[in-house]
């Protein structure tokens, strides 16, 4: 068993280089994670076959490349590739309609960028894996009934 097999693979996708770097550092300080970072949705989709356990995805994504895919388009493509990959949306906008839009497109959750964003993301990721473990156990029981 390789050292990375037990680690949770996270894709961080954000066009804000500073925010992306600080988030990456926060996750890497916690040794349970391996992190791949992407500055555009296109790059994320190009590498989606690396099968991330979780994708943390910026809502805007148009700061670097004009006409780049936005977060919702990227989210739809991730879900088309594998609907099981949990995607947590990040946004600097604290607007309910943005959150609702993300949920309509099957995001697992929505986090506003702030100094508490990392703590919220950690809690959400913990929830995702508890939920997945319960689902696996349930299907194990159902298979035996």
GROMACS .gro file of N, CA and C in nm:
model
  435
    1UNK      N    1   0.085  -0.119   0.000
    1UNK     CA    2   0.000   0.000   0.000
    1UNK      C    3   0.089   0.125   0.000
    2UNK      N    4   0.067   0.212  -0.095
    2UNK     CA    5   0.152   0.331  -0.103
    2UNK      C    6   0.110   0.432   0.002
    3UNK      N    7   0.203   0.522   0.029
    3UNK     CA    8   0.181   0.623   0.132
    3UNK      C    9   0.062   0.712   0.100
    4UNK      N   10   0.037   0.739  -0.028
    4UNK     CA   11  -0.069   0.831  -0.067
    4UNK      C   12  -0.207   0.768  -0.073
    5UNK      N   13  -0.214   0.634  -0.061
    5UNK     CA   14  -0.343   0.568  -0.077
    5UNK      C   15  -0.444   0.607   0.029
    6UNK      N   16  -0.396   0.635   0.150
    6UNK     CA   17  -0.488   0.671   0.258
    6UNK      C   18  -0.523   0.819   0.259
    7UNK      N   19  -0.453   0.895   0.177
    7UNK     CA   20  -0.473   1.039   0.178
    7UNK      C   21  -0.592   1.078   0.091
    8UNK      N   22  -0.656   1.185   0.130
    8UNK     CA   23  -0.768   1.238   0.054
    8UNK      C   24  -0.712   1.330  -0.054
    9UNK      N   25  -0.749   1.301  -0.180
    9UNK     CA   26  -0.700   1.383  -0.291
    9UNK      C   27  -0.797   1.498  -0.318
   10UNK      N   28  -0.744   1.618  -0.303
   10UNK     CA   29  -0.826   1.737  -0.323
   10UNK      C   30  -0.779   1.813  -0.446
   11UNK      N   31  -0.874   1.853  -0.529
   11UNK     CA   32  -0.846   1.947  -0.637
   11UNK      C   33  -0.890   2.085  -0.588
   12UNK      N   34  -0.799   2.181  -0.591
   12UNK     CA   35  -0.833   2.320  -0.560
   12UNK      C   36  -0.833   2.396  -0.692
   13UNK      N   37  -0.944   2.460  -0.724
   13UNK     CA   38  -0.956   2.529  -0.852
   13UNK      C   39  -0.998   2.673  -0.826
   14UNK      N   40  -0.905   2.766  -0.851
   14UNK     CA   41  -0.933   2.907  -0.825
   14UNK      C   42  -0.838   2.993  -0.907
   15UNK      N   43  -0.890   3.102  -0.962
   15UNK     CA   44  -0.806   3.191  -1.043
   15UNK      C   45  -0.737   3.297  -0.958
   16UNK      N   46  -0.769   3.300  -0.830
   16UNK     CA   47  -0.703   3.392  -0.736
   16UNK      C   48  -0.579   3.320  -0.681
   17UNK      N   49  -0.463   3.352  -0.738
   17UNK     CA   50  -0.339   3.278  -0.707
   17UNK      C   51  -0.305   3.281  -0.558
   18UNK      N   52  -0.324   3.395  -0.496
   18UNK     CA   53  -0.291   3.411  -0.355
   18UNK      C   54  -0.382   3.324  -0.267
   19UNK      N   55  -0.511   3.330  -0.295
   19UNK     CA   56  -0.606   3.249  -0.218
   19UNK      C   57  -0.579   3.101  -0.240
   20UNK      N   58  -0.551   3.064  -0.366
   20UNK     CA   59  -0.523   2.925  -0.402
   20UNK      C   60  -0.401   2.874  -0.324
   21UNK      N   61  -0.295   2.953  -0.321
   21UNK     CA   62  -0.172   2.914  -0.252
   21UNK      C   63  -0.195   2.899  -0.102
   22UNK      N   64  -0.266   2.995  -0.043
   22UNK     CA   65  -0.287   2.988   0.102
   22UNK      C   66  -0.373   2.869   0.138
   23UNK      N   67  -0.472   2.837   0.053
   23UNK     CA   68  -0.556   2.720   0.077
   23UNK      C   69  -0.474   2.592   0.064
   24UNK      N   70  -0.389   2.586  -0.038
   24UNK     CA   71  -0.303   2.470  -0.060
   24UNK      C   72  -0.214   2.447   0.062
   25UNK      N   73  -0.153   2.554   0.112
   25UNK     CA   74  -0.064   2.544   0.229
   25UNK      C   75  -0.141   2.491   0.349
   26UNK      N   76  -0.261   2.544   0.371
   26UNK     CA   77  -0.344   2.499   0.483
   26UNK      C   78  -0.373   2.349   0.473
   27UNK      N   79  -0.409   2.303   0.353
   27UNK     CA   80  -0.440   2.161   0.337
   27UNK      C   81  -0.317   2.074   0.351
   28UNK      N   82  -0.205   2.119   0.295
   28UNK     CA   83  -0.084   2.037   0.301
   28UNK      C   84  -0.026   2.029   0.442
   29UNK      N   85  -0.055   2.129   0.524
   29UNK     CA   86  -0.009   2.122   0.665
   29UNK      C   87  -0.081   2.010   0.738
   30UNK      N   88  -0.198   1.975   0.689
   30UNK     CA   89  -0.271   1.862   0.743
   30UNK      C   90  -0.235   1.741   0.657
   31UNK      N   91  -0.161   1.647   0.710
   31UNK     CA   92  -0.099   1.541   0.630
   31UNK      C   93  -0.198   1.442   0.570
   32UNK      N   94  -0.327   1.457   0.597
   32UNK     CA   95  -0.425   1.363   0.542
   32UNK      C   96  -0.460   1.393   0.396
   33UNK      N   97  -0.405   1.500   0.341
   33UNK     CA   98  -0.445   1.543   0.207
   33UNK      C   99  -0.331   1.541   0.107
   34UNK      N  100  -0.363   1.509  -0.018
   34UNK     CA  101  -0.277   1.543  -0.129
   34UNK      C  102  -0.356   1.646  -0.209
   35UNK      N  103  -0.286   1.742  -0.265
   35UNK     CA  104  -0.353   1.856  -0.328
   35UNK      C  105  -0.302   1.876  -0.470
   36UNK      N  106  -0.395   1.895  -0.562
   36UNK     CA  107  -0.362   1.940  -0.697
   36UNK      C  108  -0.432   2.074  -0.717
   37UNK      N  109  -0.357   2.174  -0.764
   37UNK     CA  110  -0.418   2.306  -0.781
   37UNK      C  111  -0.428   2.342  -0.930
   38UNK      N  112  -0.536   2.408  -0.963
   38UNK     CA  113  -0.560   2.451  -1.101
   38UNK      C  114  -0.616   2.593  -1.101
   39UNK      N  115  -0.566   2.674  -1.195
   39UNK     CA  116  -0.610   2.814  -1.200
   39UNK      C  117  -0.729   2.835  -1.294
   40UNK      N  118  -0.767   2.729  -1.369
   40UNK     CA  119  -0.884   2.740  -1.455
   40UNK      C  120  -0.967   2.611  -1.449
   41UNK      N  121  -1.094   2.625  -1.483
   41UNK     CA  122  -1.181   2.508  -1.491
   41UNK      C  123  -1.135   2.412  -1.599
   42UNK      N  124  -1.083   2.470  -1.710
   42UNK     CA  125  -1.035   2.387  -1.820
   42UNK      C  126  -0.924   2.293  -1.774
   43UNK      N  127  -0.828   2.346  -1.696
   43UNK     CA  128  -0.718   2.263  -1.644
   43UNK      C  129  -0.770   2.155  -1.550
   44UNK      N  130  -0.866   2.192  -1.469
   44UNK     CA  131  -0.928   2.095  -1.377
   44UNK      C  132  -0.988   1.979  -1.458
   45UNK      N  133  -1.066   2.012  -1.560
   45UNK     CA  134  -1.132   1.909  -1.642
   45UNK      C  135  -1.028   1.825  -1.717
   46UNK      N  136  -0.920   1.889  -1.765
   46UNK     CA  137  -0.814   1.815  -1.833
   46UNK      C  138  -0.753   1.708  -1.743
   47UNK      N  139  -0.759   1.729  -1.611
   47UNK     CA  140  -0.694   1.636  -1.517
   47UNK      C  141  -0.794   1.558  -1.432
   48UNK      N  142  -0.922   1.567  -1.466
   48UNK     CA  143  -1.026   1.506  -1.382
   48UNK      C  144  -1.012   1.354  -1.375
   49UNK      N  145  -0.945   1.294  -1.476
   49UNK     CA  146  -0.923   1.149  -1.474
   49UNK      C  147  -0.828   1.106  -1.361
   50UNK      N  148  -0.764   1.204  -1.294
   50UNK     CA  149  -0.684   1.173  -1.173
   50UNK      C  150  -0.775   1.137  -1.056
   51UNK      N  151  -0.905   1.145  -1.078
   51UNK     CA  152  -1.006   1.104  -0.979
   51UNK      C  153  -0.987   1.165  -0.840
   52UNK      N  154  -1.013   1.295  -0.828
   52UNK     CA  155  -1.006   1.357  -0.696
   52UNK      C  156  -1.116   1.303  -0.604
   53UNK      N  157  -1.090   1.303  -0.474
   53UNK     CA  158  -1.193   1.265  -0.377
   53UNK      C  159  -1.290   1.381  -0.355
   54UNK      N  160  -1.237   1.502  -0.367
   54UNK     CA  161  -1.317   1.624  -0.348
   54UNK      C  162  -1.262   1.731  -0.441
   55UNK      N  163  -1.352   1.813  -0.497
   55UNK     CA  164  -1.308   1.930  -0.573
   55UNK      C  165  -1.360   2.054  -0.501
   56UNK      N  166  -1.268   2.147  -0.475
   56UNK     CA  167  -1.306   2.276  -0.419
   56UNK      C  168  -1.291   2.376  -0.532
   57UNK      N  169  -1.403   2.437  -0.571
   57UNK     CA  170  -1.412   2.506  -0.698
   57UNK      C  171  -1.463   2.649  -0.682
   58UNK      N  172  -1.388   2.743  -0.738
   58UNK     CA  173  -1.429   2.883  -0.734
   58UNK      C  174  -1.548   2.906  -0.827
   59UNK      N  175  -1.637   2.994  -0.787
   59UNK     CA  176  -1.758   3.022  -0.862
   59UNK      C  177  -1.731   3.105  -0.988
   60UNK      N  178  -1.641   3.204  -0.979
   60UNK     CA  179  -1.617   3.295  -1.091
   60UNK      C  180  -1.524   3.237  -1.198
   61UNK      N  181  -1.397   3.222  -1.163
   61UNK     CA  182  -1.296   3.159  -1.250
   61UNK      C  183  -1.265   3.234  -1.380
   62UNK      N  184  -1.287   3.363  -1.388
   62UNK     CA  185  -1.260   3.432  -1.514
   62UNK      C  186  -1.156   3.543  -1.499
   63UNK      N  187  -1.077   3.534  -1.391
   63UNK     CA  188  -0.981   3.639  -1.363
   63UNK      C  189  -0.855   3.636  -1.447
   64UNK      N  190  -0.820   3.518  -1.499
   64UNK     CA  191  -0.694   3.505  -1.573
   64UNK      C  192  -0.720   3.503  -1.723
   65UNK      N  193  -0.805   3.409  -1.764
   65UNK     CA  194  -0.832   3.391  -1.906
   65UNK      C  195  -0.971   3.447  -1.937
   66UNK      N  196  -0.976   3.539  -2.033
   66UNK     CA  197  -1.105   3.592  -2.074
   66UNK      C  198  -1.186   3.479  -2.136
   67UNK      N  199  -1.315   3.480  -2.113
   67UNK     CA  200  -1.406   3.375  -2.164
   67UNK      C  201  -1.372   3.236  -2.112
   68UNK      N  202  -1.304   3.229  -1.998
   68UNK     CA  203  -1.277   3.098  -1.938
   68UNK      C  204  -1.409   3.039  -1.888
   69UNK      N  205  -1.412   2.907  -1.873
   69UNK     CA  206  -1.530   2.843  -1.814
   69UNK      C  207  -1.550   2.896  -1.673
   70UNK      N  208  -1.674   2.921  -1.636
   70UNK     CA  209  -1.698   2.963  -1.498
   70UNK      C  210  -1.715   2.839  -1.410
   71UNK      N  211  -1.732   2.862  -1.281
   71UNK     CA  212  -1.741   2.752  -1.186
   71UNK      C  213  -1.858   2.659  -1.212
   72UNK      N  214  -1.972   2.716  -1.250
   72UNK     CA  215  -2.090   2.633  -1.275
   72UNK      C  216  -2.069   2.542  -1.397
   73UNK      N  217  -2.011   2.596  -1.504
   73UNK     CA  218  -1.982   2.514  -1.623
   73UNK      C  219  -1.883   2.402  -1.587
   74UNK      N  220  -1.783   2.438  -1.506
   74UNK     CA  221  -1.684   2.339  -1.462
   74UNK      C  222  -1.751   2.232  -1.377
   75UNK      N  223  -1.837   2.276  -1.285
   75UNK     CA  224  -1.912   2.184  -1.199
   75UNK      C  225  -1.993   2.086  -1.284
   76UNK      N  226  -2.063   2.137  -1.385
   76UNK     CA  227  -2.143   2.050  -1.472
   76UNK      C  228  -2.056   1.946  -1.542
   77UNK      N  229  -1.937   1.988  -1.586
   77UNK     CA  230  -1.846   1.895  -1.656
   77UNK      C  231  -1.791   1.788  -1.560
   78UNK      N  232  -1.761   1.829  -1.435
   78UNK     CA  233  -1.715   1.732  -1.334
   78UNK      C  234  -1.824   1.629  -1.311
   79UNK      N  235  -1.947   1.676  -1.294
   79UNK     CA  236  -2.061   1.586  -1.268
   79UNK      C  237  -2.090   1.495  -1.388
   80UNK      N  238  -2.065   1.547  -1.509
   80UNK     CA  239  -2.083   1.465  -1.629
   80UNK      C  240  -1.978   1.354  -1.632
   81UNK      N  241  -1.856   1.385  -1.588
   81UNK     CA  242  -1.747   1.286  -1.583
   81UNK      C  243  -1.777   1.180  -1.477
   82UNK      N  244  -1.814   1.226  -1.357
   82UNK     CA  245  -1.845   1.135  -1.247
   82UNK      C  246  -1.935   1.206  -1.146
   83UNK      N  247  -2.065   1.174  -1.146
   83UNK     CA  248  -2.159   1.242  -1.056
   83UNK      C  249  -2.129   1.219  -0.908
   84UNK      N  250  -2.044   1.119  -0.879
   84UNK     CA  251  -2.013   1.087  -0.738
   84UNK      C  252  -1.909   1.181  -0.677
   85UNK      N  253  -1.835   1.255  -0.759
   85UNK     CA  254  -1.731   1.342  -0.703
   85UNK      C  255  -1.797   1.460  -0.632
   86UNK      N  256  -1.773   1.474  -0.500
   86UNK     CA  257  -1.833   1.588  -0.429
   86UNK      C  258  -1.758   1.717  -0.465
   87UNK      N  259  -1.834   1.821  -0.496
   87UNK     CA  260  -1.776   1.949  -0.532
   87UNK      C  261  -1.826   2.055  -0.434
   88UNK      N  262  -1.732   2.125  -0.373
   88UNK     CA  263  -1.766   2.236  -0.282
   88UNK      C  264  -1.734   2.366  -0.355
   89UNK      N  265  -1.834   2.451  -0.368
   89UNK     CA  266  -1.816   2.578  -0.438
   89UNK      C  267  -1.767   2.685  -0.342
   90UNK      N  268  -1.678   2.770  -0.393
   90UNK     CA  269  -1.624   2.883  -0.318
   90UNK      C  270  -1.664   3.011  -0.390
   91UNK      N  271  -1.701   3.112  -0.314
   91UNK     CA  272  -1.729   3.240  -0.379
   91UNK      C  273  -1.701   3.355  -0.285
   92UNK      N  274  -1.659   3.465  -0.344
   92UNK     CA  275  -1.641   3.586  -0.263
   92UNK      C  276  -1.777   3.654  -0.242
   93UNK      N  277  -1.879   3.609  -0.314
   93UNK     CA  278  -2.012   3.668  -0.300
   93UNK      C  279  -2.095   3.593  -0.197
   94UNK      N  280  -2.142   3.668  -0.100
   94UNK     CA  281  -2.229   3.608   0.002
   94UNK      C  282  -2.373   3.632  -0.038
   95UNK      N  283  -2.413   3.569  -0.147
   95UNK     CA  284  -2.548   3.591  -0.199
   95UNK      C  285  -2.623   3.459  -0.204
   96UNK      N  286  -2.745   3.460  -0.153
   96UNK     CA  287  -2.823   3.337  -0.147
   96UNK      C  288  -2.850   3.281  -0.287
   97UNK      N  289  -2.869   3.368  -0.389
   97UNK     CA  290  -2.898   3.315  -0.523
   97UNK      C  291  -2.778   3.242  -0.582
   98UNK      N  292  -2.657   3.285  -0.545
   98UNK     CA  293  -2.536   3.215  -0.590
   98UNK      C  294  -2.532   3.075  -0.526
   99UNK      N  295  -2.560   3.069  -0.397
   99UNK     CA  296  -2.561   2.941  -0.326
   99UNK      C  297  -2.666   2.847  -0.385
  100UNK      N  298  -2.786   2.901  -0.411
  100UNK     CA  299  -2.895   2.820  -0.466
  100UNK      C  300  -2.856   2.768  -0.605
  101UNK      N  301  -2.797   2.855  -0.686
  101UNK     CA  302  -2.752   2.815  -0.820
  101UNK      C  303  -2.654   2.697  -0.811
  102UNK      N  304  -2.559   2.707  -0.719
  102UNK     CA  305  -2.461   2.599  -0.700
  102UNK      C  306  -2.530   2.468  -0.662
  103UNK      N  307  -2.628   2.477  -0.572
  103UNK     CA  308  -2.698   2.357  -0.526
  103UNK      C  309  -2.782   2.295  -0.639
  104UNK      N  310  -2.841   2.380  -0.722
  104UNK     CA  311  -2.917   2.331  -0.838
  104UNK      C  312  -2.829   2.249  -0.930
  105UNK      N  313  -2.702   2.286  -0.936
  105UNK     CA  314  -2.608   2.215  -1.023
  105UNK      C  315  -2.536   2.101  -0.949
  106UNK      N  316  -2.591   2.063  -0.835
  106UNK     CA  317  -2.546   1.946  -0.758
  106UNK      C  318  -2.412   1.964  -0.685
  107UNK      N  319  -2.383   2.089  -0.646
  107UNK     CA  320  -2.268   2.109  -0.558
  107UNK      C  321  -2.302   2.047  -0.422
  108UNK      N  322  -2.201   1.997  -0.353
  108UNK     CA  323  -2.224   1.940  -0.220
  108UNK      C  324  -2.250   2.050  -0.118
  109UNK      N  325  -2.176   2.161  -0.133
  109UNK     CA  326  -2.192   2.272  -0.039
  109UNK      C  327  -2.135   2.399  -0.101
  110UNK      N  328  -2.151   2.507  -0.028
  110UNK     CA  329  -2.112   2.639  -0.077
  110UNK      C  330  -2.045   2.714   0.038
  111UNK      N  331  -1.926   2.769   0.013
  111UNK     CA  332  -1.851   2.839   0.117
  111UNK      C  333  -1.813   2.978   0.066
  112UNK      N  334  -1.838   3.078   0.150
  112UNK     CA  335  -1.797   3.214   0.116
  112UNK      C  336  -1.651   3.232   0.156
  113UNK      N  337  -1.573   3.292   0.065
  113UNK     CA  338  -1.431   3.316   0.094
  113UNK      C  339  -1.420   3.415   0.208
  114UNK      N  340  -1.353   3.371   0.314
  114UNK     CA  341  -1.332   3.456   0.431
  114UNK      C  342  -1.219   3.394   0.511
  115UNK      N  343  -1.186   3.454   0.624
  115UNK     CA  344  -1.078   3.397   0.705
  115UNK      C  345  -1.121   3.265   0.769
  116UNK      N  346  -1.249   3.234   0.770
  116UNK     CA  347  -1.294   3.106   0.826
  116UNK      C  348  -1.318   3.000   0.718
  117UNK      N  349  -1.290   3.034   0.592
  117UNK     CA  350  -1.320   2.943   0.481
  117UNK      C  351  -1.252   2.807   0.499
  118UNK      N  352  -1.123   2.807   0.538
  118UNK     CA  353  -1.051   2.680   0.549
  118UNK      C  354  -1.114   2.590   0.655
  119UNK      N  355  -1.149   2.646   0.769
  119UNK     CA  356  -1.211   2.568   0.877
  119UNK      C  357  -1.344   2.510   0.830
  120UNK      N  358  -1.423   2.591   0.760
  120UNK     CA  359  -1.550   2.543   0.706
  120UNK      C  360  -1.526   2.429   0.606
  121UNK      N  361  -1.426   2.447   0.519
  121UNK     CA  362  -1.395   2.342   0.419
  121UNK      C  363  -1.354   2.212   0.487
  122UNK      N  364  -1.273   2.223   0.591
  122UNK     CA  365  -1.231   2.103   0.664
  122UNK      C  366  -1.351   2.029   0.722
  123UNK      N  367  -1.444   2.105   0.780
  123UNK     CA  368  -1.565   2.044   0.839
  123UNK      C  369  -1.649   1.976   0.732
  124UNK      N  370  -1.663   2.044   0.617
  124UNK     CA  371  -1.743   1.988   0.508
  124UNK      C  372  -1.679   1.860   0.455
  125UNK      N  373  -1.547   1.860   0.439
  125UNK     CA  374  -1.476   1.741   0.389
  125UNK      C  375  -1.493   1.624   0.486
  126UNK      N  376  -1.485   1.653   0.615
  126UNK     CA  377  -1.509   1.550   0.717
  126UNK      C  378  -1.650   1.493   0.702
  127UNK      N  379  -1.747   1.582   0.682
  127UNK     CA  380  -1.886   1.539   0.663
  127UNK      C  381  -1.900   1.452   0.540
  128UNK      N  382  -1.837   1.493   0.430
  128UNK     CA  383  -1.843   1.416   0.305
  128UNK      C  384  -1.796   1.273   0.329
  129UNK      N  385  -1.684   1.257   0.399
  129UNK     CA  386  -1.629   1.123   0.415
  129UNK      C  387  -1.706   1.039   0.515
  130UNK      N  388  -1.765   1.103   0.616
  130UNK     CA  389  -1.853   1.028   0.707
  130UNK      C  390  -1.973   0.978   0.628
  131UNK      N  391  -2.028   1.066   0.546
  131UNK     CA  392  -2.145   1.036   0.464
  131UNK      C  393  -2.114   0.923   0.365
  132UNK      N  394  -1.998   0.931   0.299
  132UNK     CA  395  -1.959   0.826   0.204
  132UNK      C  396  -1.937   0.693   0.274
  133UNK      N  397  -1.880   0.697   0.394
  133UNK     CA  398  -1.856   0.574   0.470
  133UNK      C  399  -1.990   0.510   0.506
  134UNK      N  400  -2.086   0.592   0.550
  134UNK     CA  401  -2.219   0.542   0.584
  134UNK      C  402  -2.285   0.481   0.461
  135UNK      N  403  -2.275   0.551   0.347
  135UNK     CA  404  -2.333   0.499   0.223
  135UNK      C  405  -2.272   0.364   0.185
  136UNK      N  406  -2.138   0.354   0.198
  136UNK     CA  407  -2.070   0.227   0.166
  136UNK      C  408  -2.119   0.116   0.258
  137UNK      N  409  -2.130   0.147   0.388
  137UNK     CA  410  -2.175   0.047   0.484
  137UNK      C  411  -2.319   0.007   0.454
  138UNK      N  412  -2.402   0.103   0.421
  138UNK     CA  413  -2.541   0.073   0.388
  138UNK      C  414  -2.551  -0.018   0.267
  139UNK      N  415  -2.474   0.012   0.163
  139UNK     CA  416  -2.481  -0.072   0.043
  139UNK      C  417  -2.427  -0.211   0.073
  140UNK      N  418  -2.329  -0.219   0.164
  140UNK     CA  419  -2.276  -0.349   0.205
  140UNK      C  420  -2.387  -0.432   0.270
  141UNK      N  421  -2.462  -0.368   0.359
  141UNK     CA  422  -2.574  -0.438   0.424
  141UNK      C  423  -2.683  -0.475   0.324
  142UNK      N  424  -2.715  -0.380   0.235
  142UNK     CA  425  -2.821  -0.404   0.138
  142UNK      C  426  -2.787  -0.519   0.045
  143UNK      N  427  -2.659  -0.531   0.010
  143UNK     CA  428  -2.614  -0.640  -0.077
  143UNK      C  429  -2.635  -0.777  -0.011
  144UNK      N  430  -2.636  -0.780   0.121
  144UNK     CA  431  -2.646  -0.905   0.194
  144UNK      C  432  -2.789  -0.938   0.233
  145UNK      N  433  -2.883  -0.853   0.203
  145UNK     CA  434  -3.022  -0.879   0.242
  145UNK      C  435  -3.094  -0.963   0.138
   0.00000   0.00000   0.00000
